[in-house]
PDB file of N, CA and C in Angstrom:
ATOM      1  N   MET A   1      47.978  46.818  27.256  1.00 77.00           N
ATOM      2  CA  MET A   1      46.610  46.762  27.464  1.00 77.00           C
ATOM      3  C   MET A   1      45.955  46.620  26.137  1.00 77.00           C
ATOM      4  N   PRO A   2      46.335  47.269  24.976  1.00 85.00           N
ATOM      5  CA  PRO A   2      45.740  46.720  23.684  1.00 85.00           C
ATOM      6  C   PRO A   2      45.959  45.476  23.305  1.00 85.00           C
ATOM      7  N   GLN A   3      46.986  44.857  23.797  1.00 90.00           N
ATOM      8  CA  GLN A   3      47.132  43.382  23.441  1.00 90.00           C
ATOM      9  C   GLN A   3      46.086  42.636  24.314  1.00 90.00           C
ATOM     10  N   ALA A   4      45.921  42.982  25.464  1.00 87.00           N
ATOM     11  CA  ALA A   4      45.017  42.337  26.299  1.00 87.00           C
ATOM     12  C   ALA A   4      43.624  42.411  25.735  1.00 87.00           C
ATOM     13  N   ILE A   5      43.327  43.520  25.317  1.00 90.00           N
ATOM     14  CA  ILE A   5      41.916  43.716  24.600  1.00 90.00           C
ATOM     15  C   ILE A   5      41.937  42.902  23.526  1.00 90.00           C
ATOM     16  N   GLU A   6      42.721  43.025  22.541  1.00 90.00           N
ATOM     17  CA  GLU A   6      42.994  42.084  21.394  1.00 90.00           C
ATOM     18  C   GLU A   6      42.786  40.762  21.594  1.00 90.00           C
ATOM     19  N   ARG A   7      43.427  40.331  22.696  1.00 93.00           N
ATOM     20  CA  ARG A   7      43.312  38.896  23.027  1.00 93.00           C
ATOM     21  C   ARG A   7      42.018  38.354  23.683  1.00 93.00           C
ATOM     22  N   ALA A   8      41.360  39.276  24.152  1.00 89.00           N
ATOM     23  CA  ALA A   8      40.132  39.150  24.945  1.00 89.00           C
ATOM     24  C   ALA A   8      39.044  39.077  23.570  1.00 89.00           C
ATOM     25  N   ALA A   9      39.101  40.029  22.674  1.00 91.00           N
ATOM     26  CA  ALA A   9      38.394  40.018  21.523  1.00 91.00           C
ATOM     27  C   ALA A   9      38.526  38.557  20.585  1.00 91.00           C
ATOM     28  N   GLN A  10      39.497  38.378  20.589  1.00 93.00           N
ATOM     29  CA  GLN A  10      39.818  37.060  19.844  1.00 93.00           C
ATOM     30  C   GLN A  10      39.251  35.900  20.616  1.00 93.00           C
ATOM     31  N   GLU A  11      39.486  35.802  21.717  1.00 93.00           N
ATOM     32  CA  GLU A  11      38.824  34.631  22.554  1.00 93.00           C
ATOM     33  C   GLU A  11      37.431  34.840  22.655  1.00 93.00           C
ATOM     34  N   ALA A  12      36.897  35.932  22.652  1.00 93.00           N
ATOM     35  CA  ALA A  12      35.367  36.224  22.631  1.00 93.00           C
ATOM     36  C   ALA A  12      34.894  35.638  21.322  1.00 93.00           C
ATOM     37  N   GLU A  13      35.598  36.110  20.122  1.00 94.00           N
ATOM     38  CA  GLU A  13      35.117  35.791  18.905  1.00 94.00           C
ATOM     39  C   GLU A  13      35.259  34.113  18.851  1.00 94.00           C
ATOM     40  N   ALA A  14      36.271  33.567  19.252  1.00 94.00           N
ATOM     41  CA  ALA A  14      36.371  32.072  19.140  1.00 94.00           C
ATOM     42  C   ALA A  14      35.360  31.452  19.912  1.00 94.00           C
ATOM     43  N   ARG A  15      34.934  31.932  20.976  1.00 96.00           N
ATOM     44  CA  ARG A  15      33.857  31.228  21.757  1.00 96.00           C
ATOM     45  C   ARG A  15      32.625  31.451  20.966  1.00 96.00           C
ATOM     46  N   VAL A  16      32.255  32.619  20.633  1.00 95.00           N
ATOM     47  CA  VAL A  16      31.003  32.882  19.869  1.00 95.00           C
ATOM     48  C   VAL A  16      31.114  32.130  18.450  1.00 95.00           C
ATOM     49  N   THR A  17      32.255  32.007  17.846  1.00 96.00           N
ATOM     50  CA  THR A  17      32.300  31.107  16.654  1.00 96.00           C
ATOM     51  C   THR A  17      32.213  29.581  17.022  1.00 96.00           C
ATOM     52  N   GLU A  18      32.445  29.282  18.112  1.00 97.00           N
ATOM     53  CA  GLU A  18      32.384  27.700  18.505  1.00 97.00           C
ATOM     54  C   GLU A  18      30.880  27.541  18.643  1.00 97.00           C
ATOM     55  N   ARG A  19      30.171  28.440  19.624  1.00 97.00           N
ATOM     56  CA  ARG A  19      28.732  28.281  20.102  1.00 97.00           C
ATOM     57  C   ARG A  19      27.857  28.284  18.709  1.00 97.00           C
ATOM     58  N   LEU A  20      28.077  29.255  17.742  1.00 97.00           N
ATOM     59  CA  LEU A  20      27.356  29.304  16.693  1.00 97.00           C
ATOM     60  C   LEU A  20      27.635  28.080  15.811  1.00 97.00           C
ATOM     61  N   THR A  21      28.827  27.689  15.803  1.00 97.00           N
ATOM     62  CA  THR A  21      28.973  26.262  14.895  1.00 97.00           C
ATOM     63  C   THR A  21      28.297  25.133  15.500  1.00 97.00           C
ATOM     64  N   ALA A  22      28.197  24.931  16.978  1.00 97.00           N
ATOM     65  CA  ALA A  22      27.730  23.978  17.299  1.00 97.00           C
ATOM     66  C   ALA A  22      26.243  24.073  17.289  1.00 97.00           C
ATOM     67  N   GLN A  23      25.682  25.342  17.256  1.00 98.00           N
ATOM     68  CA  GLN A  23      24.264  25.496  17.516  1.00 98.00           C
ATOM     69  C   GLN A  23      23.790  25.217  15.804  1.00 98.00           C
ATOM     70  N   HIS A  24      24.542  25.538  14.913  1.00 98.00           N
ATOM     71  CA  HIS A  24      24.313  25.267  13.486  1.00 98.00           C
ATOM     72  C   HIS A  24      24.403  23.684  13.285  1.00 98.00           C
ATOM     73  N   ARG A  25      25.358  23.092  13.800  1.00 98.00           N
ATOM     74  CA  ARG A  25      25.622  21.589  13.541  1.00 98.00           C
ATOM     75  C   ARG A  25      24.224  21.143  14.348  1.00 98.00           C
ATOM     76  N   PHE A  26      23.820  21.484  15.366  1.00 98.00           N
ATOM     77  CA  PHE A  26      22.773  20.698  16.103  1.00 98.00           C
ATOM     78  C   PHE A  26      21.440  20.988  15.373  1.00 98.00           C
ATOM     79  N   GLU A  27      21.196  22.081  14.862  1.00 98.00           N
ATOM     80  CA  GLU A  27      20.204  22.399  14.070  1.00 98.00           C
ATOM     81  C   GLU A  27      20.040  21.613  12.914  1.00 98.00           C
ATOM     82  N   LYS A  28      21.152  21.486  12.338  1.00 98.00           N
ATOM     83  CA  LYS A  28      21.486  20.655  10.903  1.00 98.00           C
ATOM     84  C   LYS A  28      21.134  19.494  11.036  1.00 98.00           C
ATOM     85  N   GLU A  29      21.572  18.690  12.001  1.00 98.00           N
ATOM     86  CA  GLU A  29      21.233  17.364  12.551  1.00 98.00           C
ATOM     87  C   GLU A  29      19.886  17.163  12.984  1.00 98.00           C
ATOM     88  N   LEU A  30      19.359  18.042  13.628  1.00 98.00           N
ATOM     89  CA  LEU A  30      17.679  17.858  14.023  1.00 98.00           C
ATOM     90  C   LEU A  30      16.825  17.818  12.767  1.00 98.00           C
ATOM     91  N   LEU A  31      17.361  18.746  11.794  1.00 98.00           N
ATOM     92  CA  LEU A  31      16.388  18.901  10.558  1.00 98.00           C
ATOM     93  C   LEU A  31      16.645  17.726   9.543  1.00 98.00           C
ATOM     94  N   ALA A  32      17.962  17.100   9.754  1.00 98.00           N
ATOM     95  CA  ALA A  32      18.077  15.755   8.975  1.00 98.00           C
ATOM     96  C   ALA A  32      17.290  14.812   9.686  1.00 98.00           C
ATOM     97  N   ARG A  33      17.450  14.700  11.007  1.00 98.00           N
ATOM     98  CA  ARG A  33      16.272  13.683  11.737  1.00 98.00           C
ATOM     99  C   ARG A  33      14.937  13.778  11.461  1.00 98.00           C
ATOM    100  N   GLU A  34      14.678  15.154  11.483  1.00 98.00           N
ATOM    101  CA  GLU A  34      13.123  15.217  11.040  1.00 98.00           C
ATOM    102  C   GLU A  34      12.727  14.769   9.656  1.00 98.00           C
ATOM    103  N   ALA A  35      13.699  15.294   8.827  1.00 98.00           N
ATOM    104  CA  ALA A  35      13.365  14.898   7.440  1.00 98.00           C
ATOM    105  C   ALA A  35      13.369  13.224   7.248  1.00 98.00           C
ATOM    106  N   GLU A  36      14.323  12.762   8.075  1.00 98.00           N
ATOM    107  CA  GLU A  36      14.283  11.237   7.927  1.00 98.00           C
ATOM    108  C   GLU A  36      12.877  10.637   8.341  1.00 98.00           C
ATOM    109  N   THR A  37      12.458  11.271   9.663  1.00 98.00           N
ATOM    110  CA  THR A  37      11.352  10.613  10.242  1.00 98.00           C
ATOM    111  C   THR A  37      10.145  11.086   9.390  1.00 98.00           C
ATOM    112  N   GLU A  38      10.071  12.167   8.519  1.00 98.00           N
ATOM    113  CA  GLU A  38       9.082  12.406   7.649  1.00 98.00           C
ATOM    114  C   GLU A  38       9.065  11.388   6.507  1.00 98.00           C
ATOM    115  N   ARG A  39      10.176  11.099   5.919  1.00 98.00           N
ATOM    116  CA  ARG A  39      10.402  10.099   4.735  1.00 98.00           C
ATOM    117  C   ARG A  39       9.982   8.872   5.220  1.00 98.00           C
ATOM    118  N   ARG A  40      10.115   8.354   6.580  1.00 98.00           N
ATOM    119  CA  ARG A  40       9.832   7.138   6.991  1.00 98.00           C
ATOM    120  C   ARG A  40       8.270   7.075   7.265  1.00 98.00           C
ATOM    121  N   LEU A  41       7.640   8.051   7.608  1.00 98.00           N
ATOM    122  CA  LEU A  41       6.258   8.165   7.790  1.00 98.00           C
ATOM    123  C   LEU A  41       5.878   8.098   6.330  1.00 98.00           C
ATOM    124  N   LYS A  42       6.096   8.924   5.533  1.00 98.00           N
ATOM    125  CA  LYS A  42       5.515   8.777   4.091  1.00 98.00           C
ATOM    126  C   LYS A  42       5.565   7.518   3.339  1.00 98.00           C
ATOM    127  N   ASP A  43       6.908   6.798   3.601  1.00 98.00           N
ATOM    128  CA  ASP A  43       6.862   5.550   3.096  1.00 98.00           C
ATOM    129  C   ASP A  43       6.036   4.497   3.719  1.00 98.00           C
ATOM    130  N   GLN A  44       5.843   4.439   5.092  1.00 98.00           N
ATOM    131  CA  GLN A  44       4.732   3.809   5.755  1.00 98.00           C
ATOM    132  C   GLN A  44       3.389   4.001   5.311  1.00 98.00           C
ATOM    133  N   LEU A  45       3.042   5.209   5.023  1.00 98.00           N
ATOM    134  CA  LEU A  45       1.767   5.636   4.339  1.00 98.00           C
ATOM    135  C   LEU A  45       1.502   5.343   2.908  1.00 98.00           C
ATOM    136  N   ILE A  46       2.533   5.134   2.206  1.00 98.00           N
ATOM    137  CA  ILE A  46       2.633   4.612   0.770  1.00 98.00           C
ATOM    138  C   ILE A  46       2.238   3.081   0.917  1.00 98.00           C
ATOM    139  N   GLU A  47       2.940   2.410   1.773  1.00 98.00           N
ATOM    140  CA  GLU A  47       2.752   1.012   1.800  1.00 98.00           C
ATOM    141  C   GLU A  47       1.451   0.485   2.321  1.00 98.00           C
ATOM    142  N   SER A  48       0.898   1.414   3.419  1.00 98.00           N
ATOM    143  CA  SER A  48      -0.520   1.036   3.886  1.00 98.00           C
ATOM    144  C   SER A  48      -1.449   1.399   2.891  1.00 98.00           C
ATOM    145  N   LEU A  49      -1.380   2.474   2.018  1.00 98.00           N
ATOM    146  CA  LEU A  49      -2.393   2.653   0.802  1.00 98.00           C
ATOM    147  C   LEU A  49      -2.192   1.737  -0.180  1.00 98.00           C
ATOM    148  N   GLY A  50      -0.896   1.132  -0.420  1.00 97.00           N
ATOM    149  CA  GLY A  50      -0.668   0.071  -1.490  1.00 97.00           C
ATOM    150  C   GLY A  50      -1.463  -1.245  -0.963  1.00 97.00           C
ATOM    151  N   ALA A  51      -1.440  -1.464   0.417  1.00 97.00           N
ATOM    152  CA  ALA A  51      -2.247  -2.664   0.905  1.00 97.00           C
ATOM    153  C   ALA A  51      -3.387  -2.331   0.924  1.00 97.00           C
ATOM    154  N   LYS A  52      -4.020  -1.244   1.110  1.00 97.00           N
ATOM    155  CA  LYS A  52      -5.418  -1.090   1.036  1.00 97.00           C
ATOM    156  C   LYS A  52      -6.071  -1.203  -0.459  1.00 97.00           C
ATOM    157  N   ILE A  53      -5.202  -0.656  -1.391  1.00 97.00           N
ATOM    158  CA  ILE A  53      -5.530  -0.802  -2.798  1.00 97.00           C
ATOM    159  C   ILE A  53      -5.570  -2.355  -3.334  1.00 97.00           C
ATOM    160  N   ARG A  54      -4.530  -3.032  -2.722  1.00 96.00           N
ATOM    161  CA  ARG A  54      -4.750  -4.525  -3.026  1.00 96.00           C
ATOM    162  C   ARG A  54      -5.997  -5.121  -2.454  1.00 96.00           C
ATOM    163  N   GLU A  55      -6.317  -4.838  -1.246  1.00 96.00           N
ATOM    164  CA  GLU A  55      -7.518  -5.414  -0.503  1.00 96.00           C
ATOM    165  C   GLU A  55      -8.690  -4.897  -1.321  1.00 96.00           C
ATOM    166  N   GLN A  56      -8.850  -3.650  -1.702  1.00 95.00           N
ATOM    167  CA  GLN A  56      -9.952  -3.211  -2.530  1.00 95.00           C
ATOM    168  C   GLN A  56     -10.162  -4.129  -3.933  1.00 95.00           C
ATOM    169  N   GLU A  57      -8.864  -4.275  -4.567  1.00 94.00           N
ATOM    170  CA  GLU A  57      -8.907  -4.794  -5.720  1.00 94.00           C
ATOM    171  C   GLU A  57      -9.409  -6.462  -5.832  1.00 94.00           C
ATOM    172  N   GLU A  58      -8.847  -7.174  -4.587  1.00 93.00           N
ATOM    173  CA  GLU A  58      -9.425  -8.256  -4.226  1.00 93.00           C
ATOM    174  C   GLU A  58     -11.223  -8.314  -3.850  1.00 93.00           C
ATOM    175  N   ARG A  59     -11.571  -7.354  -3.214  1.00 92.00           N
ATOM    176  CA  ARG A  59     -12.954  -7.136  -2.989  1.00 92.00           C
ATOM    177  C   ARG A  59     -13.649  -7.077  -4.221  1.00 92.00           C
ATOM    178  N   ILE A  60     -13.196  -6.338  -5.202  1.00 90.00           N
ATOM    179  CA  ILE A  60     -13.693  -6.236  -6.602  1.00 90.00           C
ATOM    180  C   ILE A  60     -13.671  -7.301  -7.305  1.00 90.00           C
ATOM    181  N   ARG A  61     -12.763  -8.250  -7.260  1.00 91.00           N
ATOM    182  CA  ARG A  61     -12.505  -9.436  -7.959  1.00 91.00           C
ATOM    183  C   ARG A  61     -13.628 -10.532  -7.497  1.00 91.00           C
ATOM    184  N   GLU A  62     -13.669 -10.369  -6.215  1.00 92.00           N
ATOM    185  CA  GLU A  62     -14.393 -11.721  -5.738  1.00 92.00           C
ATOM    186  C   GLU A  62     -15.858 -11.697  -6.121  1.00 92.00           C
ATOM    187  N   PRO A  63     -16.645 -10.669  -6.184  1.00 90.00           N
ATOM    188  CA  PRO A  63     -17.826 -10.611  -6.757  1.00 90.00           C
ATOM    189  C   PRO A  63     -18.149 -11.217  -8.254  1.00 90.00           C
ATOM    190  N   SER A  64     -17.066 -10.770  -9.126  1.00 89.00           N
ATOM    191  CA  SER A  64     -17.016 -11.180 -10.392  1.00 89.00           C
ATOM    192  C   SER A  64     -16.520 -12.747 -10.367  1.00 89.00           C
ATOM    193  N   ARG A  65     -15.627 -13.228  -9.463  1.00 90.00           N
ATOM    194  CA  ARG A  65     -15.568 -14.426  -9.573  1.00 90.00           C
ATOM    195  C   ARG A  65     -16.818 -15.311  -9.199  1.00 90.00           C
ATOM    196  N   LYS A  66     -17.105 -14.926  -8.043  1.00 92.00           N
ATOM    197  CA  LYS A  66     -18.467 -15.644  -7.555  1.00 92.00           C
ATOM    198  C   LYS A  66     -19.549 -15.528  -8.926  1.00 92.00           C
ATOM    199  N   ALA A  67     -19.898 -14.652  -9.454  1.00 91.00           N
ATOM    200  CA  ALA A  67     -20.802 -14.587 -10.499  1.00 91.00           C
ATOM    201  C   ALA A  67     -20.400 -15.405 -11.661  1.00 91.00           C
ATOM    202  N   ASP A  68     -18.971 -15.519 -12.103  1.00 91.00           N
ATOM    203  CA  ASP A  68     -18.687 -16.614 -13.048  1.00 91.00           C
ATOM    204  C   ASP A  68     -19.213 -18.083 -12.554  1.00 91.00           C
ATOM    205  N   GLU A  69     -18.796 -18.196 -11.279  1.00 93.00           N
ATOM    206  CA  GLU A  69     -19.184 -19.528 -10.798  1.00 93.00           C
ATOM    207  C   GLU A  69     -20.440 -19.866 -10.854  1.00 93.00           C
ATOM    208  N   ALA A  70     -21.396 -18.858 -10.506  1.00 92.00           N
ATOM    209  CA  ALA A  70     -22.837 -18.935 -10.566  1.00 92.00           C
ATOM    210  C   ALA A  70     -23.343 -19.495 -12.154  1.00 92.00           C
ATOM    211  N   VAL A  71     -22.827 -18.616 -12.841  1.00 93.00           N
ATOM    212  CA  VAL A  71     -23.135 -18.694 -14.330  1.00 93.00           C
ATOM    213  C   VAL A  71     -22.760 -20.132 -14.723  1.00 93.00           C
ATOM    214  N   ALA A  72     -21.493 -20.401 -14.299  1.00 93.00           N
ATOM    215  CA  ALA A  72     -21.100 -21.978 -14.580  1.00 93.00           C
ATOM    216  C   ALA A  72     -22.231 -23.026 -14.097  1.00 93.00           C
ATOM    217  N   SER A  73     -22.524 -22.923 -12.950  1.00 94.00           N
ATOM    218  CA  SER A  73     -23.518 -23.786 -12.184  1.00 94.00           C
ATOM    219  C   SER A  73     -24.839 -23.559 -12.946  1.00 94.00           C
ATOM    220  N   VAL A  74     -25.258 -22.387 -13.284  1.00 94.00           N
ATOM    221  CA  VAL A  74     -26.550 -22.444 -13.818  1.00 94.00           C
ATOM    222  C   VAL A  74     -26.364 -22.813 -15.256  1.00 94.00           C
ATOM    223  N   GLN A  75     -25.291 -22.960 -15.928  1.00 94.00           N
ATOM    224  CA  GLN A  75     -25.164 -23.609 -17.378  1.00 94.00           C
ATOM    225  C   GLN A  75     -25.401 -25.064 -16.927  1.00 94.00           C
ATOM    226  N   GLY A  76     -24.507 -25.582 -16.188  1.00 93.00           N
ATOM    227  CA  GLY A  76     -24.493 -26.945 -15.987  1.00 93.00           C
ATOM    228  C   GLY A  76     -25.999 -27.316 -15.582  1.00 93.00           C
ATOM    229  N   ILE A  77     -26.623 -26.708 -14.858  1.00 94.00           N
ATOM    230  CA  ILE A  77     -27.995 -27.103 -14.389  1.00 94.00           C
ATOM    231  C   ILE A  77     -28.846 -27.166 -15.626  1.00 94.00           C
ATOM    232  N   ALA A  78     -28.842 -26.239 -16.609  1.00 91.00           N
ATOM    233  CA  ALA A  78     -29.506 -26.098 -17.708  1.00 91.00           C
ATOM    234  C   ALA A  78     -29.199 -27.163 -18.788  1.00 91.00           C
ATOM    235  N   LEU A  79     -27.849 -27.504 -18.827  1.00 92.00           N
ATOM    236  CA  LEU A  79     -27.602 -28.723 -19.690  1.00 92.00           C
ATOM    237  C   LEU A  79     -27.944 -29.884 -19.265  1.00 92.00           C
ATOM    238  N   LYS A  80     -28.099 -30.329 -17.861  1.00 92.00           N
ATOM    239  CA  LYS A  80     -28.562 -31.517 -17.326  1.00 92.00           C
ATOM    240  C   LYS A  80     -30.066 -31.418 -17.772  1.00 92.00           C
ATOM    241  N   ALA A  81     -30.869 -30.337 -17.451  1.00 87.00           N
ATOM    242  CA  ALA A  81     -32.237 -30.409 -17.834  1.00 87.00           C
ATOM    243  C   ALA A  81     -32.537 -30.680 -19.080  1.00 87.00           C
ATOM    244  N   LEU A  82     -31.719 -30.079 -20.082  1.00 88.00           N
ATOM    245  CA  LEU A  82     -31.902 -30.205 -21.460  1.00 88.00           C
ATOM    246  C   LEU A  82     -31.778 -31.706 -21.905  1.00 88.00           C
ATOM    247  N   GLU A  83     -30.697 -32.172 -21.203  1.00 87.00           N
ATOM    248  CA  GLU A  83     -30.069 -33.741 -21.665  1.00 87.00           C
ATOM    249  C   GLU A  83     -31.293 -34.737 -20.997  1.00 87.00           C
ATOM    250  N   SER A  84     -31.833 -34.439 -19.830  1.00 87.00           N
ATOM    251  CA  SER A  84     -33.041 -35.126 -19.345  1.00 87.00           C
ATOM    252  C   SER A  84     -34.196 -35.009 -20.207  1.00 87.00           C
ATOM    253  N   ALA A  85     -34.471 -33.929 -20.568  1.00 81.00           N
ATOM    254  CA  ALA A  85     -35.709 -33.828 -21.437  1.00 81.00           C
ATOM    255  C   ALA A  85     -35.486 -34.524 -22.868  1.00 81.00           C
ATOM    256  N   ALA A  86     -34.240 -34.391 -23.220  1.00 77.00           N
ATOM    257  CA  ALA A  86     -33.976 -35.016 -24.397  1.00 77.00           C
ATOM    258  C   ALA A  86     -33.907 -36.561 -24.360  1.00 77.00           C
ATOM    259  N   ALA A  87     -33.683 -36.885 -23.266  1.00 79.00           N
ATOM    260  CA  ALA A  87     -33.692 -38.339 -22.788  1.00 79.00           C
ATOM    261  C   ALA A  87     -34.995 -39.030 -22.857  1.00 79.00           C
ATOM    262  N   ARG A  88     -35.839 -38.010 -22.288  1.00 83.00           N
ATOM    263  CA  ARG A  88     -37.420 -38.399 -22.048  1.00 83.00           C
ATOM    264  C   ARG A  88     -37.934 -38.522 -23.547  1.00 83.00           C
ATOM    265  N   ARG A  89     -37.704 -37.516 -24.228  1.00 80.00           N
ATOM    266  CA  ARG A  89     -38.313 -37.462 -25.629  1.00 80.00           C
ATOM    267  C   ARG A  89     -37.873 -38.680 -26.377  1.00 80.00           C
ATOM    268  N   VAL A  90     -36.655 -39.025 -26.270  1.00 71.00           N
ATOM    269  CA  VAL A  90     -36.232 -40.344 -27.037  1.00 71.00           C
ATOM    270  C   VAL A  90     -36.914 -41.640 -26.386  1.00 71.00           C
ATOM    271  N   ALA A  91     -36.999 -41.431 -25.116  1.00 71.00           N
ATOM    272  CA  ALA A  91     -37.677 -42.579 -24.463  1.00 71.00           C
ATOM    273  C   ALA A  91     -39.127 -42.667 -25.028  1.00 71.00           C
ATOM    274  N   ASP A  92     -39.869 -41.595 -24.860  1.00 70.00           N
ATOM    275  CA  ASP A  92     -41.249 -41.349 -25.269  1.00 70.00           C
ATOM    276  C   ASP A  92     -41.397 -41.849 -26.933  1.00 70.00           C
ATOM    277  N   ALA A  93     -40.352 -41.354 -27.682  1.00 69.00           N
ATOM    278  CA  ALA A  93     -40.438 -41.679 -29.032  1.00 69.00           C
ATOM    279  C   ALA A  93     -40.473 -43.168 -29.242  1.00 69.00           C
ATOM    280  N   ARG A  94     -39.448 -43.781 -28.551  1.00 72.00           N
ATOM    281  CA  ARG A  94     -39.038 -45.273 -28.741  1.00 72.00           C
ATOM    282  C   ARG A  94     -40.558 -46.087 -28.096  1.00 72.00           C
ATOM    283  N   GLN A  95     -41.041 -45.516 -26.956  1.00 73.00           N
ATOM    284  CA  GLN A  95     -42.079 -46.277 -26.467  1.00 73.00           C
ATOM    285  C   GLN A  95     -43.340 -46.064 -27.502  1.00 73.00           C
ATOM    286  N   ASP A  96     -43.627 -44.786 -28.289  1.00 65.00           N
ATOM    287  CA  ASP A  96     -44.664 -44.754 -29.196  1.00 65.00           C
ATOM    288  C   ASP A  96     -44.260 -45.554 -30.391  1.00 65.00           C
ATOM    289  N   ASP A  97     -43.222 -45.661 -30.846  1.00 66.00           N
ATOM    290  CA  ASP A  97     -42.771 -46.463 -31.920  1.00 66.00           C
ATOM    291  C   ASP A  97     -43.157 -48.007 -31.476  1.00 66.00           C
ATOM    292  N   ALA A  98     -42.834 -48.412 -30.099  1.00 68.00           N
ATOM    293  CA  ALA A  98     -42.839 -49.978 -29.858  1.00 68.00           C
ATOM    294  C   ALA A  98     -44.355 -50.279 -29.786  1.00 68.00           C
ATOM    295  N   THR A  99     -45.275 -49.244 -29.443  1.00 71.00           N
ATOM    296  CA  THR A  99     -46.629 -49.498 -29.042  1.00 71.00           C
ATOM    297  C   THR A  99     -47.431 -49.511 -30.442  1.00 71.00           C
ATOM    298  N   LYS A 100     -46.787 -48.841 -31.604  1.00 62.00           N
ATOM    299  CA  LYS A 100     -47.442 -48.876 -32.991  1.00 62.00           C
ATOM    300  C   LYS A 100     -47.343 -50.205 -33.663  1.00 62.00           C
TER     301      LYS A 100
END
């Protein structure tokens, strides 16, 4: 009888140990999957925020680029106006010299 009790106790201990080991393994795998999912979500968030930063940087550069183009255009127009005025003065001076 004591051997039967001992054997039953060992079998029960083995079953409990096996069940606890399986439960622990399952929980460990579940935690690992959750951690991997969290890491992937954070990686996606980082990539998304990086793309948004690049987009905002481009939006910041665009007005500056347009302003530079506008300045160059205004400078070109001003230069042409000055050249035209200077050409008229030269022509007027030559005409004045010719009429004298």
